[in-house]
Amino acid sequence: MSAAGNLTGHFPLFLLESKFACADTPTPRPGSGTTLFASRRSARLWRLASAAVDPRADTDLHQARIRWLNEAVDSKQPRCWMEVLADGGAPNVHALWTATPLLDDDGVCFGCLVDAADVADLVRAHVDLEERYKKLEMFSHSAAHTLKTDWQGVSLLVDELSALMEESRDGGELPVEDIMALLAELGPRAAKGVQTVRDLLVYAMATGKPHLEPLSLRDVVQGVVARVGSPTIRVADDVPHDEIRLDGNTFPVALLQLVENAVKYGEGRPVEISYANGKLRVQDHGRGIPLESLQQIFVVFKRIAKDVSGTGLGLAIAKQIIDAHGYHVWAESEGQGKGSAFVIDFGQIDGPAIAGKAGGA
């Protein structure tokens, strides 16, 4: 049975993979020919009309589809549109439909070839790309503002020093005390600017895909503690030698940020690192975190305590790295003055984090 031979009052649905599908769909335009489906899946998706979300906000999906087919037939040009179809218990199908008019040698349309591609992965990738772009845009603005603030302060101090030096060259007395005061302020400001640049570079590198390998969690923790060098840190015996899938270069950087933060805000009180039920916990007993700030603690350049020096990037770096590993990190606190904790959950969607045993605890 040929496609051109079915110019009836109904619009038969045909499959290229099978001889016949069904013949109960009204023709979009008399004499416009037959609808051919490029695959069985395309024909099956066509029948999911009742569960479709019509992007044209038309309550009658069938009529919207007919108009779409007519547009292709009238223009003799391929037409596309998107539908989100609920496919039973499976994840929604993002169907990208293509209607290609079939023309004879005289340019007369005798049918239409309809195909559907599930572009759910592309849609998710597009959404993810948009989210990443928004985050990058916000990050760029925040980074530019922070760097401008840091180095503008340095520039102003340098200008003041230059002005004092110029005055002394003109025969004035060298104001040593004023110069020493400016230098005392210039040093920390310049150091903060340099640290901001370094943290920005670390944050940028933290966006890459980690190289995961089995590493002893206790060895990693003890290595970080040695780098911090604070006598207030205690590593509990329950931190195991179990091998965890970690990036040996980036994960210690993330843990370092959390431990340094605990020491800084612990205000000289003990900092404990412990492990239970697949979670590593860094606990301090310092000033704590206001409850309303818990959800903002990992935001780039967000600094909760304004009276303590910092770039506002350390915790953001930690979260970026831990997220890239596929693990989870969050902050806990009962409020100001009650200490705080950072918890890393090594549970994974893709599989267990524990790679094996490296020895006894």
mmCIF file of C-alpha atoms in Angstrom:
data_model
loop_
_atom_site.group_PDB
_atom_site.id
_atom_site.type_symbol
_atom_site.label_atom_id
_atom_site.label_comp_id
_atom_site.label_asym_id
_atom_site.label_seq_id
_atom_site.Cartn_x
_atom_site.Cartn_y
_atom_site.Cartn_z
ATOM 1 C CA MET A 1 0.000 0.000 0.000
ATOM 2 C CA SER A 2 1.607 3.273 -1.076
ATOM 3 C CA ALA A 3 1.410 6.517 0.827
ATOM 4 C CA ALA A 4 0.220 8.437 -2.217
ATOM 5 C CA GLY A 5 -2.680 6.063 -2.704
ATOM 6 C CA ASN A 6 -4.424 6.863 0.577
ATOM 7 C CA LEU A 7 -6.012 10.253 -0.083
ATOM 8 C CA THR A 8 -9.209 9.498 1.810
ATOM 9 C CA GLY A 9 -11.446 11.447 4.138
ATOM 10 C CA HIS A 10 -9.327 10.205 7.022
ATOM 11 C CA PHE A 11 -5.644 10.662 7.589
ATOM 12 C CA PRO A 12 -4.172 7.124 7.904
ATOM 13 C CA LEU A 13 -1.121 6.716 10.129
ATOM 14 C CA PHE A 14 1.640 4.613 8.643
ATOM 15 C CA LEU A 15 4.950 3.337 9.932
ATOM 16 C CA LEU A 16 8.059 2.889 7.858
ATOM 17 C CA GLU A 17 8.891 -0.109 10.067
ATOM 18 C CA SER A 18 5.477 -1.730 9.766
ATOM 19 C CA LYS A 19 2.779 -1.744 7.135
ATOM 20 C CA PHE A 20 -0.067 -0.309 9.152
ATOM 21 C CA ALA A 21 -0.577 1.523 12.426
ATOM 22 C CA CYS A 22 -4.099 2.930 12.585
ATOM 23 C CA ALA A 23 -6.564 4.846 10.456
ATOM 24 C CA ASP A 24 -8.705 6.857 12.823
ATOM 25 C CA THR A 25 -7.001 10.276 12.836
ATOM 26 C CA PRO A 26 -8.855 13.028 10.918
ATOM 27 C CA THR A 27 -6.975 14.449 7.948
ATOM 28 C CA PRO A 28 -5.560 17.931 8.611
ATOM 29 C CA ARG A 29 -6.467 19.157 5.165
ATOM 30 C CA PRO A 30 -8.430 17.316 2.447
ATOM 31 C CA GLY A 31 -6.174 15.914 -0.217
ATOM 32 C CA SER A 32 -2.946 16.608 1.665
ATOM 33 C CA GLY A 33 -1.991 12.958 1.770
ATOM 34 C CA THR A 34 -0.816 10.427 4.323
ATOM 35 C CA THR A 35 1.126 10.727 7.569
ATOM 36 C CA LEU A 36 4.122 8.437 7.749
ATOM 37 C CA PHE A 37 5.918 7.834 11.046
ATOM 38 C CA ALA A 38 9.651 7.330 10.948
ATOM 39 C CA SER A 39 9.568 4.751 13.757
ATOM 40 C CA ARG A 40 7.254 2.760 15.988
ATOM 41 C CA ARG A 41 8.332 4.937 18.915
ATOM 42 C CA SER A 42 7.212 8.085 17.081
ATOM 43 C CA ALA A 43 3.770 6.583 16.469
ATOM 44 C CA ARG A 44 3.486 5.474 20.100
ATOM 45 C CA LEU A 45 4.451 8.906 21.401
ATOM 46 C CA TRP A 46 1.842 10.446 19.105
ATOM 47 C CA ARG A 47 -0.816 8.549 21.044
ATOM 48 C CA LEU A 48 0.272 10.031 24.396
ATOM 49 C CA ALA A 49 -1.751 13.135 23.626
ATOM 50 C CA SER A 50 -3.883 12.997 26.763
ATOM 51 C CA ALA A 51 -0.827 13.390 29.006
ATOM 52 C CA ALA A 52 0.947 16.028 26.920
ATOM 53 C CA VAL A 53 1.729 19.525 28.051
ATOM 54 C CA ASP A 54 1.080 21.689 25.016
ATOM 55 C CA PRO A 55 3.702 24.451 24.693
ATOM 56 C CA ARG A 56 1.229 26.511 22.663
ATOM 57 C CA ALA A 57 -1.157 26.630 25.629
ATOM 58 C CA ASP A 58 -3.853 25.099 23.427
ATOM 59 C CA THR A 59 -6.361 22.970 25.353
ATOM 60 C CA ASP A 60 -6.980 20.791 22.308
ATOM 61 C CA LEU A 61 -3.649 19.129 21.643
ATOM 62 C CA HIS A 62 -4.961 17.213 18.661
ATOM 63 C CA GLN A 63 -6.107 20.344 16.861
ATOM 64 C CA ALA A 64 -2.811 22.062 17.698
ATOM 65 C CA ARG A 65 -0.964 19.165 16.111
ATOM 66 C CA ILE A 66 -3.167 19.336 13.016
ATOM 67 C CA ARG A 67 -2.436 23.045 12.635
ATOM 68 C CA TRP A 68 1.247 22.282 12.969
ATOM 69 C CA LEU A 69 1.040 19.641 10.235
ATOM 70 C CA ASN A 70 -0.908 22.071 8.034
ATOM 71 C CA GLU A 71 1.849 24.645 8.453
ATOM 72 C CA ALA A 72 4.376 22.126 7.165
ATOM 73 C CA VAL A 73 2.116 21.133 4.247
ATOM 74 C CA ASP A 74 1.281 24.723 3.278
ATOM 75 C CA SER A 75 4.860 25.952 3.460
ATOM 76 C CA LYS A 76 6.318 22.764 1.986
ATOM 77 C CA GLN A 77 9.039 23.223 4.582
ATOM 78 C CA PRO A 78 9.910 21.073 7.621
ATOM 79 C CA ARG A 79 8.404 22.211 10.921
ATOM 80 C CA CYS A 80 9.399 21.368 14.503
ATOM 81 C CA TRP A 81 7.802 21.700 17.902
ATOM 82 C CA MET A 82 8.307 20.410 21.428
ATOM 83 C CA GLU A 83 6.026 18.473 23.762
ATOM 84 C CA VAL A 84 6.515 17.061 27.237
ATOM 85 C CA LEU A 85 4.823 13.665 27.383
ATOM 86 C CA ALA A 86 4.126 11.557 30.467
ATOM 87 C CA ASP A 87 5.158 8.056 29.413
ATOM 88 C CA GLY A 88 3.513 5.878 32.053
ATOM 89 C CA GLY A 89 5.726 5.460 35.114
ATOM 90 C CA ALA A 90 8.855 6.367 33.176
ATOM 91 C CA PRO A 91 10.436 9.832 33.307
ATOM 92 C CA ASN A 92 8.727 12.421 31.126
ATOM 93 C CA VAL A 93 9.639 12.368 27.453
ATOM 94 C CA HIS A 94 10.676 15.690 25.932
ATOM 95 C CA ALA A 95 9.580 14.935 22.377
ATOM 96 C CA LEU A 96 11.021 17.092 19.606
ATOM 97 C CA TRP A 97 8.651 16.536 16.686
ATOM 98 C CA THR A 98 9.685 17.064 13.069
ATOM 99 C CA ALA A 99 7.177 17.163 10.200
ATOM 100 C CA THR A 100 8.733 16.920 6.735
ATOM 101 C CA PRO A 101 6.385 17.409 3.712
ATOM 102 C CA LEU A 102 6.659 14.724 1.018
ATOM 103 C CA LEU A 103 6.579 16.238 -2.478
ATOM 104 C CA ASP A 104 6.204 14.547 -5.841
ATOM 105 C CA ASP A 105 8.082 15.520 -8.997
ATOM 106 C CA ASP A 106 5.592 18.330 -9.645
ATOM 107 C CA GLY A 107 6.094 19.803 -6.178
ATOM 108 C CA VAL A 108 2.696 18.616 -4.949
ATOM 109 C CA CYS A 109 2.568 17.482 -1.325
ATOM 110 C CA PHE A 110 1.263 13.935 -1.058
ATOM 111 C CA GLY A 111 2.053 13.300 2.608
ATOM 112 C CA CYS A 112 4.106 14.145 5.634
ATOM 113 C CA LEU A 113 6.898 12.261 7.395
ATOM 114 C CA VAL A 114 6.649 12.666 11.175
ATOM 115 C CA ASP A 115 9.414 11.754 13.574
ATOM 116 C CA ALA A 116 10.056 12.309 17.276
ATOM 117 C CA ALA A 117 13.298 12.430 19.192
ATOM 118 C CA ASP A 118 13.491 12.288 22.975
ATOM 119 C CA VAL A 119 15.655 15.283 23.814
ATOM 120 C CA ALA A 120 15.211 15.096 27.597
ATOM 121 C CA ASP A 121 18.967 14.881 28.090
ATOM 122 C CA LEU A 122 19.467 17.942 25.910
ATOM 123 C CA VAL A 123 16.763 19.818 27.805
ATOM 124 C CA ARG A 124 18.371 18.955 31.131
ATOM 125 C CA ALA A 125 21.773 19.946 29.752
ATOM 126 C CA HIS A 126 20.317 23.240 28.546
ATOM 127 C CA VAL A 127 18.743 23.959 31.922
ATOM 128 C CA ASP A 128 21.976 23.025 33.663
ATOM 129 C CA LEU A 129 23.929 25.275 31.293
ATOM 130 C CA GLU A 130 21.588 28.171 31.990
ATOM 131 C CA GLU A 131 21.992 27.664 35.740
ATOM 132 C CA ARG A 132 25.761 27.515 35.369
ATOM 133 C CA TYR A 133 25.724 30.680 33.276
ATOM 134 C CA LYS A 134 23.668 32.508 35.892
ATOM 135 C CA LYS A 135 26.025 31.371 38.646
ATOM 136 C CA LEU A 136 29.044 32.363 36.541
ATOM 137 C CA GLU A 137 27.545 35.781 35.881
ATOM 138 C CA MET A 138 26.845 36.341 39.589
ATOM 139 C CA PHE A 139 30.297 35.053 40.472
ATOM 140 C CA SER A 140 31.963 37.353 37.920
ATOM 141 C CA HIS A 141 30.164 40.411 39.264
ATOM 142 C CA SER A 142 30.962 39.504 42.863
ATOM 143 C CA ALA A 143 34.596 38.739 42.024
ATOM 144 C CA ALA A 144 35.019 42.011 40.148
ATOM 145 C CA HIS A 145 33.475 43.970 43.022
ATOM 146 C CA THR A 146 35.607 42.227 45.655
ATOM 147 C CA LEU A 147 38.845 42.639 43.726
ATOM 148 C CA LYS A 148 38.036 46.284 43.016
ATOM 149 C CA THR A 149 37.372 46.925 46.709
ATOM 150 C CA ASP A 150 40.560 45.156 47.827
ATOM 151 C CA TRP A 151 42.919 46.788 45.369
ATOM 152 C CA GLN A 152 41.242 50.169 45.398
ATOM 153 C CA GLY A 153 42.095 50.405 49.101
ATOM 154 C CA VAL A 154 45.703 49.448 48.332
ATOM 155 C CA SER A 155 45.827 52.032 45.549
ATOM 156 C CA LEU A 156 44.577 54.807 47.837
ATOM 157 C CA LEU A 157 47.212 54.005 50.464
ATOM 158 C CA VAL A 158 49.935 53.962 47.827
ATOM 159 C CA ASP A 159 48.746 57.379 46.597
ATOM 160 C CA GLU A 160 48.923 58.724 50.145
ATOM 161 C CA LEU A 161 52.463 57.378 50.535
ATOM 162 C CA SER A 162 53.462 58.928 47.223
ATOM 163 C CA ALA A 163 52.066 62.296 48.297
ATOM 164 C CA LEU A 164 54.043 62.203 51.566
ATOM 165 C CA MET A 165 57.224 61.288 49.726
ATOM 166 C CA GLU A 166 56.684 64.157 47.267
ATOM 167 C CA GLU A 167 56.304 66.603 50.140
ATOM 168 C CA SER A 168 59.632 65.489 51.642
ATOM 169 C CA ARG A 169 61.370 65.937 48.264
ATOM 170 C CA ASP A 170 60.226 69.566 48.208
ATOM 171 C CA GLY A 171 62.173 70.259 51.385
ATOM 172 C CA GLY A 172 59.639 69.168 53.921
ATOM 173 C CA GLU A 173 60.409 66.920 56.820
ATOM 174 C CA LEU A 174 59.910 63.209 56.173
ATOM 175 C CA PRO A 175 56.817 62.193 58.207
ATOM 176 C CA VAL A 176 58.171 58.849 59.389
ATOM 177 C CA GLU A 177 55.327 58.089 61.778
ATOM 178 C CA ASP A 178 52.693 58.764 59.101
ATOM 179 C CA ILE A 179 54.555 56.602 56.621
ATOM 180 C CA MET A 180 54.874 53.747 59.122
ATOM 181 C CA ALA A 181 51.155 53.957 59.905
ATOM 182 C CA LEU A 182 50.273 53.772 56.199
ATOM 183 C CA LEU A 183 52.640 50.854 55.671
ATOM 184 C CA ALA A 184 51.112 49.038 58.632
ATOM 185 C CA GLU A 185 47.695 49.370 56.993
ATOM 186 C CA LEU A 186 48.965 48.669 53.470
ATOM 187 C CA GLY A 187 50.493 45.287 54.340
ATOM 188 C CA PRO A 188 47.303 43.521 55.472
ATOM 189 C CA ARG A 189 45.260 45.062 52.655
ATOM 190 C CA ALA A 190 47.714 43.900 50.022
ATOM 191 C CA ALA A 191 47.868 40.453 51.641
ATOM 192 C CA LYS A 192 44.063 40.218 51.546
ATOM 193 C CA GLY A 193 44.039 41.181 47.865
ATOM 194 C CA VAL A 194 46.620 38.516 47.062
ATOM 195 C CA GLN A 195 44.683 35.930 49.081
ATOM 196 C CA THR A 196 41.484 36.819 47.207
ATOM 197 C CA VAL A 197 43.249 36.215 43.880
ATOM 198 C CA ARG A 198 44.608 32.891 45.138
ATOM 199 C CA ASP A 199 41.210 31.794 46.411
ATOM 200 C CA LEU A 200 39.623 32.755 43.097
ATOM 201 C CA LEU A 201 42.121 30.553 41.278
ATOM 202 C CA VAL A 202 41.395 27.653 43.651
ATOM 203 C CA TYR A 203 37.643 28.162 43.228
ATOM 204 C CA ALA A 204 38.016 28.139 39.438
ATOM 205 C CA MET A 205 40.031 24.890 39.545
ATOM 206 C CA ALA A 206 37.479 23.350 41.914
ATOM 207 C CA THR A 207 34.879 23.322 39.130
ATOM 208 C CA GLY A 208 36.761 20.582 37.272
ATOM 209 C CA LYS A 209 35.936 16.890 37.406
ATOM 210 C CA PRO A 210 37.834 15.226 40.263
ATOM 211 C CA HIS A 211 40.151 12.262 39.759
ATOM 212 C CA LEU A 212 38.788 9.825 42.323
ATOM 213 C CA GLU A 213 40.980 7.132 43.826
ATOM 214 C CA PRO A 214 40.842 5.081 47.033
ATOM 215 C CA LEU A 215 42.515 7.055 49.831
ATOM 216 C CA SER A 216 42.674 6.448 53.567
ATOM 217 C CA LEU A 217 40.296 8.936 55.140
ATOM 218 C CA ARG A 218 42.296 9.090 58.368
ATOM 219 C CA ASP A 219 45.517 9.799 56.472
ATOM 220 C CA VAL A 220 43.828 12.645 54.582
ATOM 221 C CA VAL A 221 42.408 14.104 57.800
ATOM 222 C CA GLN A 222 45.719 13.898 59.641
ATOM 223 C CA GLY A 223 47.507 15.496 56.704
ATOM 224 C CA VAL A 224 45.121 18.455 56.799
ATOM 225 C CA VAL A 225 45.413 18.779 60.582
ATOM 226 C CA ALA A 226 49.209 18.880 60.233
ATOM 227 C CA ARG A 227 48.914 21.709 57.688
ATOM 228 C CA VAL A 228 46.661 23.750 59.973
ATOM 229 C CA GLY A 229 48.997 23.188 62.899
ATOM 230 C CA SER A 230 46.573 24.189 65.637
ATOM 231 C CA PRO A 231 46.880 22.518 69.059
ATOM 232 C CA THR A 232 43.113 22.871 69.552
ATOM 233 C CA ILE A 233 42.277 20.167 66.962
ATOM 234 C CA ARG A 234 41.448 16.653 68.115
ATOM 235 C CA VAL A 235 40.963 13.739 65.693
ATOM 236 C CA ALA A 236 38.665 11.090 67.166
ATOM 237 C CA ASP A 237 39.606 7.434 67.085
ATOM 238 C CA ASP A 238 36.464 6.696 65.058
ATOM 239 C CA VAL A 239 37.904 8.443 61.976
ATOM 240 C CA PRO A 240 38.732 5.265 60.045
ATOM 241 C CA HIS A 241 41.565 4.149 57.817
ATOM 242 C CA ASP A 242 38.859 3.006 55.398
ATOM 243 C CA GLU A 243 39.653 4.001 51.842
ATOM 244 C CA ILE A 244 37.249 6.605 50.465
ATOM 245 C CA ARG A 245 37.045 7.567 46.814
ATOM 246 C CA LEU A 246 38.646 11.020 46.849
ATOM 247 C CA ASP A 247 40.686 13.342 44.689
ATOM 248 C CA GLY A 248 44.023 13.517 46.477
ATOM 249 C CA ASN A 249 44.655 17.058 45.245
ATOM 250 C CA THR A 250 41.318 18.815 45.702
ATOM 251 C CA PHE A 251 39.587 17.078 48.626
ATOM 252 C CA PRO A 252 42.302 18.027 51.157
ATOM 253 C CA VAL A 253 41.820 21.642 50.012
ATOM 254 C CA ALA A 254 38.094 21.411 50.776
ATOM 255 C CA LEU A 255 38.673 19.825 54.180
ATOM 256 C CA LEU A 256 41.369 22.409 54.928
ATOM 257 C CA GLN A 257 38.822 25.202 54.416
ATOM 258 C CA LEU A 258 36.405 23.580 56.869
ATOM 259 C CA VAL A 259 39.044 22.894 59.529
ATOM 260 C CA GLU A 260 40.588 26.368 59.247
ATOM 261 C CA ASN A 261 37.121 27.878 59.528
ATOM 262 C CA ALA A 262 36.451 25.837 62.691
ATOM 263 C CA VAL A 263 39.757 26.950 64.241
ATOM 264 C CA LYS A 264 39.172 30.596 63.306
ATOM 265 C CA TYR A 265 35.645 30.793 64.680
ATOM 266 C CA GLY A 266 36.299 28.316 67.486
ATOM 267 C CA GLU A 267 38.100 31.159 69.256
ATOM 268 C CA GLY A 268 40.670 28.924 70.935
ATOM 269 C CA ARG A 269 38.214 26.273 72.061
ATOM 270 C CA PRO A 270 38.591 22.594 71.057
ATOM 271 C CA VAL A 271 37.833 21.506 67.490
ATOM 272 C CA GLU A 272 36.848 17.850 67.086
ATOM 273 C CA ILE A 273 36.927 15.817 63.878
ATOM 274 C CA SER A 274 34.868 12.634 64.128
ATOM 275 C CA TYR A 275 33.215 10.041 61.904
ATOM 276 C CA ALA A 276 29.983 8.061 62.142
ATOM 277 C CA ASN A 277 27.502 6.478 59.727
ATOM 278 C CA GLY A 278 29.398 7.541 56.630
ATOM 279 C CA LYS A 279 29.671 11.172 57.741
ATOM 280 C CA LEU A 280 32.767 13.175 58.659
ATOM 281 C CA ARG A 281 32.074 15.924 61.208
ATOM 282 C CA VAL A 282 34.193 19.001 61.976
ATOM 283 C CA GLN A 283 32.848 20.481 65.232
ATOM 284 C CA ASP A 284 33.870 23.681 66.977
ATOM 285 C CA HIS A 285 32.589 25.285 70.181
ATOM 286 C CA GLY A 286 32.957 28.906 69.198
ATOM 287 C CA ARG A 287 30.655 31.749 68.237
ATOM 288 C CA GLY A 288 28.249 29.614 66.187
ATOM 289 C CA ILE A 289 26.156 30.593 63.170
ATOM 290 C CA PRO A 290 22.901 32.574 63.280
ATOM 291 C CA LEU A 291 20.075 30.213 62.292
ATOM 292 C CA GLU A 292 18.925 32.537 59.506
ATOM 293 C CA SER A 293 22.422 32.379 57.944
ATOM 294 C CA LEU A 294 22.826 28.588 57.762
ATOM 295 C CA GLN A 295 21.522 28.417 54.195
ATOM 296 C CA GLN A 296 23.823 31.224 53.034
ATOM 297 C CA ILE A 297 27.044 30.036 54.616
ATOM 298 C CA PHE A 298 28.385 28.505 51.369
ATOM 299 C CA VAL A 299 27.446 31.391 49.050
ATOM 300 C CA VAL A 300 30.394 32.898 47.188
ATOM 301 C CA PHE A 301 31.752 36.044 48.910
ATOM 302 C CA LYS A 302 29.092 35.767 51.616
ATOM 303 C CA ARG A 303 30.685 36.600 54.958
ATOM 304 C CA ILE A 304 28.528 36.146 58.052
ATOM 305 C CA ALA A 305 31.029 37.539 60.560
ATOM 306 C CA LYS A 306 32.166 40.957 59.358
ATOM 307 C CA ASP A 307 34.605 41.430 62.235
ATOM 308 C CA VAL A 308 36.837 38.513 61.186
ATOM 309 C CA SER A 309 39.179 38.825 58.213
ATOM 310 C CA GLY A 310 38.585 36.614 55.203
ATOM 311 C CA THR A 311 37.772 36.577 51.503
ATOM 312 C CA GLY A 312 34.346 34.939 51.705
ATOM 313 C CA LEU A 313 35.518 32.173 49.372
ATOM 314 C CA GLY A 314 36.769 29.426 51.695
ATOM 315 C CA LEU A 315 33.472 27.657 52.377
ATOM 316 C CA ALA A 316 32.330 28.162 48.777
ATOM 317 C CA ILE A 317 35.523 26.424 47.629
ATOM 318 C CA ALA A 318 34.871 23.544 50.043
ATOM 319 C CA LYS A 319 31.310 23.040 48.810
ATOM 320 C CA GLN A 320 32.338 23.288 45.157
ATOM 321 C CA ILE A 321 34.932 20.553 45.577
ATOM 322 C CA ILE A 322 32.751 18.275 47.689
ATOM 323 C CA ASP A 323 29.809 18.660 45.300
ATOM 324 C CA ALA A 324 32.102 17.756 42.393
ATOM 325 C CA HIS A 325 32.974 14.533 44.245
ATOM 326 C CA GLY A 326 29.291 13.642 44.385
ATOM 327 C CA TYR A 327 29.188 13.983 48.178
ATOM 328 C CA HIS A 328 27.221 16.440 50.305
ATOM 329 C CA VAL A 329 28.243 19.056 52.856
ATOM 330 C CA TRP A 330 26.177 21.208 55.172
ATOM 331 C CA ALA A 331 26.517 23.385 58.257
ATOM 332 C CA GLU A 332 24.836 22.851 61.600
ATOM 333 C CA SER A 333 24.484 25.237 64.543
ATOM 334 C CA GLU A 334 22.029 25.915 67.321
ATOM 335 C CA GLY A 335 22.696 29.627 67.032
ATOM 336 C CA GLN A 336 25.168 32.270 68.083
ATOM 337 C CA GLY A 337 27.462 31.335 70.929
ATOM 338 C CA LYS A 338 26.648 27.623 70.602
ATOM 339 C CA GLY A 339 29.332 26.446 68.233
ATOM 340 C CA SER A 340 28.945 25.010 64.751
ATOM 341 C CA ALA A 341 29.702 21.898 62.751
ATOM 342 C CA PHE A 342 30.363 21.061 59.130
ATOM 343 C CA VAL A 343 29.270 17.616 58.028
ATOM 344 C CA ILE A 344 30.446 15.763 54.913
ATOM 345 C CA ASP A 345 28.159 12.909 53.888
ATOM 346 C CA PHE A 346 30.009 10.341 51.785
ATOM 347 C CA GLY A 347 26.810 8.614 50.656
ATOM 348 C CA GLN A 348 26.592 8.550 46.841
ATOM 349 C CA ILE A 349 23.795 8.043 44.357
ATOM 350 C CA ASP A 350 26.113 6.242 41.946
ATOM 351 C CA GLY A 351 27.521 3.793 44.455
ATOM 352 C CA PRO A 352 29.221 3.434 47.814
ATOM 353 C CA ALA A 353 32.008 5.818 48.715
ATOM 354 C CA ILE A 354 33.839 3.213 50.771
ATOM 355 C CA ALA A 355 36.347 1.502 48.521
ATOM 356 C CA GLY A 356 37.797 -0.958 51.018
ATOM 357 C CA LYS A 357 39.844 -1.323 54.166
ATOM 358 C CA ALA A 358 43.362 0.004 54.443
ATOM 359 C CA GLY A 359 43.961 -1.169 57.974
ATOM 360 C CA GLY A 360 42.665 -0.888 61.484
ATOM 361 C CA ALA A 361 41.458 2.314 63.056
#
